mmCIF file of C-alpha atoms in Angstrom:
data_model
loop_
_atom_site.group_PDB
_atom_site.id
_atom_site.type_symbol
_atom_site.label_atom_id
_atom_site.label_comp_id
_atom_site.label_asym_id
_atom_site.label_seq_id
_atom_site.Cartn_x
_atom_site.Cartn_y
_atom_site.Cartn_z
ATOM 1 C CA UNK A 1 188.652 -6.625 63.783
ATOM 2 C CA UNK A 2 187.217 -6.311 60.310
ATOM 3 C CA UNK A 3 183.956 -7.349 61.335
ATOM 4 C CA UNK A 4 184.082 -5.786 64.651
ATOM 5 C CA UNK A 5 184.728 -2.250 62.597
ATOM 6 C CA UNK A 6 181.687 -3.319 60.221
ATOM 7 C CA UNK A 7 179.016 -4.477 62.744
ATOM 8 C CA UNK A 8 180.235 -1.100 64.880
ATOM 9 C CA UNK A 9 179.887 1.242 61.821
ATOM 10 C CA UNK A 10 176.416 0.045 60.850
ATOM 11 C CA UNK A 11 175.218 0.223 64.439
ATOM 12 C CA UNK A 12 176.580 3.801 64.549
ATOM 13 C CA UNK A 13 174.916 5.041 61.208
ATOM 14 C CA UNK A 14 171.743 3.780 62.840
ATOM 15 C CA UNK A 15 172.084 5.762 65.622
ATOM 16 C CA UNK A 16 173.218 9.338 63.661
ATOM 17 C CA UNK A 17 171.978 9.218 60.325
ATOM 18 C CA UNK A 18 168.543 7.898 58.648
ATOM 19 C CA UNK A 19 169.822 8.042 55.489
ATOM 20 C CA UNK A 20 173.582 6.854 55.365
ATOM 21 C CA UNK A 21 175.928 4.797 53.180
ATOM 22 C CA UNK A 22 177.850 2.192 54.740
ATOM 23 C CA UNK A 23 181.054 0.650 52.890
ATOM 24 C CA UNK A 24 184.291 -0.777 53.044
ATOM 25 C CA UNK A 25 187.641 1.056 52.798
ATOM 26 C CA UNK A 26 190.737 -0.093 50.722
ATOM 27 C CA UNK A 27 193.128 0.024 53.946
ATOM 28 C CA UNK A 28 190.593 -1.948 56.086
ATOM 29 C CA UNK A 29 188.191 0.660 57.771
ATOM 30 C CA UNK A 30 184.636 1.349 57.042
ATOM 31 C CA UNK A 31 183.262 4.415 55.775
ATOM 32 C CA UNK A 32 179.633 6.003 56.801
ATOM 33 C CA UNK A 33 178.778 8.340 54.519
ATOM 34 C CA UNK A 34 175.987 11.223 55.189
ATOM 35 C CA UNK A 35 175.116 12.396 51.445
ATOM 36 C CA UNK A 36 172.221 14.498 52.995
ATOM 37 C CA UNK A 37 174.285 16.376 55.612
ATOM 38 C CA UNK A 38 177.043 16.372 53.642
ATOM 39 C CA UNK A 39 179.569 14.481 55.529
ATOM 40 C CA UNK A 40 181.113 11.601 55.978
ATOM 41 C CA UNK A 41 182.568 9.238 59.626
ATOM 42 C CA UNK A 42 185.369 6.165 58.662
ATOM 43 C CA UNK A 43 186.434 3.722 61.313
ATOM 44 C CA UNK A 44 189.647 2.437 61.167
ATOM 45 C CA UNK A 45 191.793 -0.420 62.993
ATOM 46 C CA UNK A 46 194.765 1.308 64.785
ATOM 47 C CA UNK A 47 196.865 -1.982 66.219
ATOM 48 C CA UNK A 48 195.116 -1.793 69.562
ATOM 49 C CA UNK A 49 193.090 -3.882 70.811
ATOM 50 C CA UNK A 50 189.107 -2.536 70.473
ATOM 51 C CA UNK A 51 190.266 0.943 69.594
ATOM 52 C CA UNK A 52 189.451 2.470 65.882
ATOM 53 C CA UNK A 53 190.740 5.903 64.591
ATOM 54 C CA UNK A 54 187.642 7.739 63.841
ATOM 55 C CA UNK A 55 188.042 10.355 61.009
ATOM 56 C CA UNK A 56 185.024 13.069 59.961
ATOM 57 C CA UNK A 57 185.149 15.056 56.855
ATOM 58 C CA UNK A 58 182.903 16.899 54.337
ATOM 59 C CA UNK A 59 181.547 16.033 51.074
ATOM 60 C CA UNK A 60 182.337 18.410 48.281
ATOM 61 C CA UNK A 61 180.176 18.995 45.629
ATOM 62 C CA UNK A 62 179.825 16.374 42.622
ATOM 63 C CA UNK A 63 180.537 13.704 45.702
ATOM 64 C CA UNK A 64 183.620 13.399 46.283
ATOM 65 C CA UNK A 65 184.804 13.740 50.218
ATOM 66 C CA UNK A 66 187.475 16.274 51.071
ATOM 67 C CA UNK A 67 190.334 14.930 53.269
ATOM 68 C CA UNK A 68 189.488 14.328 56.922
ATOM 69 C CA UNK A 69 189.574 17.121 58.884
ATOM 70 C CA UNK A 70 189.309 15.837 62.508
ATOM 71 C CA UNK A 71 190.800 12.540 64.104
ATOM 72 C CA UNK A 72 190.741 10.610 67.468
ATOM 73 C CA UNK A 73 191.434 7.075 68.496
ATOM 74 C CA UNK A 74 188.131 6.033 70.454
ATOM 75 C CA UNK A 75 187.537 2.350 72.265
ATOM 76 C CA UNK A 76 185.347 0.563 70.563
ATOM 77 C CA UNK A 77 184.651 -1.312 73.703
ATOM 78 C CA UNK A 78 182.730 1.517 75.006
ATOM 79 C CA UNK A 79 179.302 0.970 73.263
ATOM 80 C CA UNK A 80 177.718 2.785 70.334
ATOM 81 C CA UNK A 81 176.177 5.945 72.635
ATOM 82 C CA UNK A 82 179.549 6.664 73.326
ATOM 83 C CA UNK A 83 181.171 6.475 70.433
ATOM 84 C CA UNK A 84 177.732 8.458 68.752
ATOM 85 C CA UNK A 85 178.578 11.085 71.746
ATOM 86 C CA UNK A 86 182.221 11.100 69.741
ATOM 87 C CA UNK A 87 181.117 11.281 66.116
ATOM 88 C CA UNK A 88 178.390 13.861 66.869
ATOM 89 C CA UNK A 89 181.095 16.041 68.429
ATOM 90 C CA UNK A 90 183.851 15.369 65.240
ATOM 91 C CA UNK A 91 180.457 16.181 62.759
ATOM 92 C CA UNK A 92 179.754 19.497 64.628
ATOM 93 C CA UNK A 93 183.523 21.064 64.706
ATOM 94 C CA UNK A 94 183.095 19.688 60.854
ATOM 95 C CA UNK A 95 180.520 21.758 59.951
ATOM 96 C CA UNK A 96 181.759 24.860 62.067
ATOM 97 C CA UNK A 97 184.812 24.450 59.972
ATOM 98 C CA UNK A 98 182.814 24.628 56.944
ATOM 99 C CA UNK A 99 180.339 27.273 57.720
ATOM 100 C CA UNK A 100 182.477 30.741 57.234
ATOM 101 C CA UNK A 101 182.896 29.235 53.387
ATOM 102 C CA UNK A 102 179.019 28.969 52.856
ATOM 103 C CA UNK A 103 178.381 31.635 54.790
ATOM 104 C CA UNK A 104 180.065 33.656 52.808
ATOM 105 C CA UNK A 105 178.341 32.279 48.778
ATOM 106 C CA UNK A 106 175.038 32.749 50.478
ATOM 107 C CA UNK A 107 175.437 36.734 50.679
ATOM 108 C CA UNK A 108 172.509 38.307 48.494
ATOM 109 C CA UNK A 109 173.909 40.532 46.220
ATOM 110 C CA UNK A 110 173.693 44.480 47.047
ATOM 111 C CA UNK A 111 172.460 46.878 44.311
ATOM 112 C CA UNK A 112 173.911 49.920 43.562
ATOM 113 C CA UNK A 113 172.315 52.940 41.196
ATOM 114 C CA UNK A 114 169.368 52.009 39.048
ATOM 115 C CA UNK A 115 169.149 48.971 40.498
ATOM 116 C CA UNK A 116 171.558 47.484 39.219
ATOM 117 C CA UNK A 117 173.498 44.462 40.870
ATOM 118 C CA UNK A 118 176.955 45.096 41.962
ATOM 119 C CA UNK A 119 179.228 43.120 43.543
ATOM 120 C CA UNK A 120 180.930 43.371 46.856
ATOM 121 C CA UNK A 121 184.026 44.488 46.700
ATOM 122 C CA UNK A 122 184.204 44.845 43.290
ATOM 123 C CA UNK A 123 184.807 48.582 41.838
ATOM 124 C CA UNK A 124 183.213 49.844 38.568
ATOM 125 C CA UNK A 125 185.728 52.859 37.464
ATOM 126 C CA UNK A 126 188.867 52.303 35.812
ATOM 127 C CA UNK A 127 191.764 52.843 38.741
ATOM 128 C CA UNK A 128 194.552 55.472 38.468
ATOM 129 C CA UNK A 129 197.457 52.866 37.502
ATOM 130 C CA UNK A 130 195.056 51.841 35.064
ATOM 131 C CA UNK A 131 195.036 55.269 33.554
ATOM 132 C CA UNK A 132 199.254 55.856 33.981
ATOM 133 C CA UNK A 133 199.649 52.386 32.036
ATOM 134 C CA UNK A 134 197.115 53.689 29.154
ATOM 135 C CA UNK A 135 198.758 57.112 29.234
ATOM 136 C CA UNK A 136 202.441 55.388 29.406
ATOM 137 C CA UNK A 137 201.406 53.718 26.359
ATOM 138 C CA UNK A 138 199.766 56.385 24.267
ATOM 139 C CA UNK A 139 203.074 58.547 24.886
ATOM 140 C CA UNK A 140 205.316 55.345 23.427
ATOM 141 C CA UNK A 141 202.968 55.248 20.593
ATOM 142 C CA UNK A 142 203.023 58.824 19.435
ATOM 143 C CA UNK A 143 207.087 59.057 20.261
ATOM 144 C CA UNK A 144 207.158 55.944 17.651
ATOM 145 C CA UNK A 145 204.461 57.541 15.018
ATOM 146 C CA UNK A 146 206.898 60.856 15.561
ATOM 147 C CA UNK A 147 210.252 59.498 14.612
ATOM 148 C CA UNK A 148 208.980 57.004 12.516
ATOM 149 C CA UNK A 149 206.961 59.452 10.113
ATOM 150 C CA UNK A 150 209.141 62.185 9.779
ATOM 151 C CA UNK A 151 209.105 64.226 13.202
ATOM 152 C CA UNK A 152 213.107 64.664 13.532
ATOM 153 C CA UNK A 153 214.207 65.762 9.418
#
């Protein structure tokens, strides 16, 4: 099955990626990795007979892969189009689940008076609890400078 899983996976990186990494997993299953689309395929033996699970994922930044995201047991029987057919569809629901997070870093940043940059979202004036905690601590303050220097003889 080991070699089954290997000769499969390299086949299959053929067929989806040009540039692809092909290794071996600790638990047996073979990982295809996509550094330039950022994500990755494994393969893995499931006790059946010519069936693999088939896991897709992304790759975070610095390289390391996030947890698989999407799984189904495929037949490994069926030939290498098919099970391309497969990945492509596991890759694209991938990368769907990934785009409302980019999406939302790529924003260009609005400017607000003078030019200046300002950040969605973001306010610039000081808020009214901000102002009842400042005033709630000037009044302890002065009641403290009062009794403490004489206020109450």
């Amino acid at each position: 099955m080991q070699t089954q899983l290997r000769e499969t996976a390299a086949e299959l990186a053929a067929v989806l990626w040009r540039e692809h990494t092909v290794y071996r997993e600790r638990g047996g299953g073979v990982v295809i990795r996509g550094e330039h689309v950022r994500r990755w395929i494994s393969l893995a033996p499931t006790g059946g007979k010519d069936q693999a699970l088939v896991r897709a994922g992304r790759i975070l930044d610095g390289g390391t892969t996030a947890p698989a995201r999407l799984e189904v047991v495929v037949d490994l029987a069926a030939g290498t189009a098919e099970l391309a057919a497969v990945c492509r569809r596991l890759l694209a629901e991938v990368a769907a689940d990934a785009a409302p997070s980019a999406a939302g870093t790529a924003r260009p940043a609005r400017t607000g008076r003078a030019g200046r940059s300002v950040r969605p979202g973001r306010r610039r004036h000081t808020g009214f609890g901000s102002w009842v905690v400042l005033v709630c601590v000037a009044g302890a303050v002065a009641f403290w400078a009062y009794t403490a220097f004489g206020g109450a003889r």
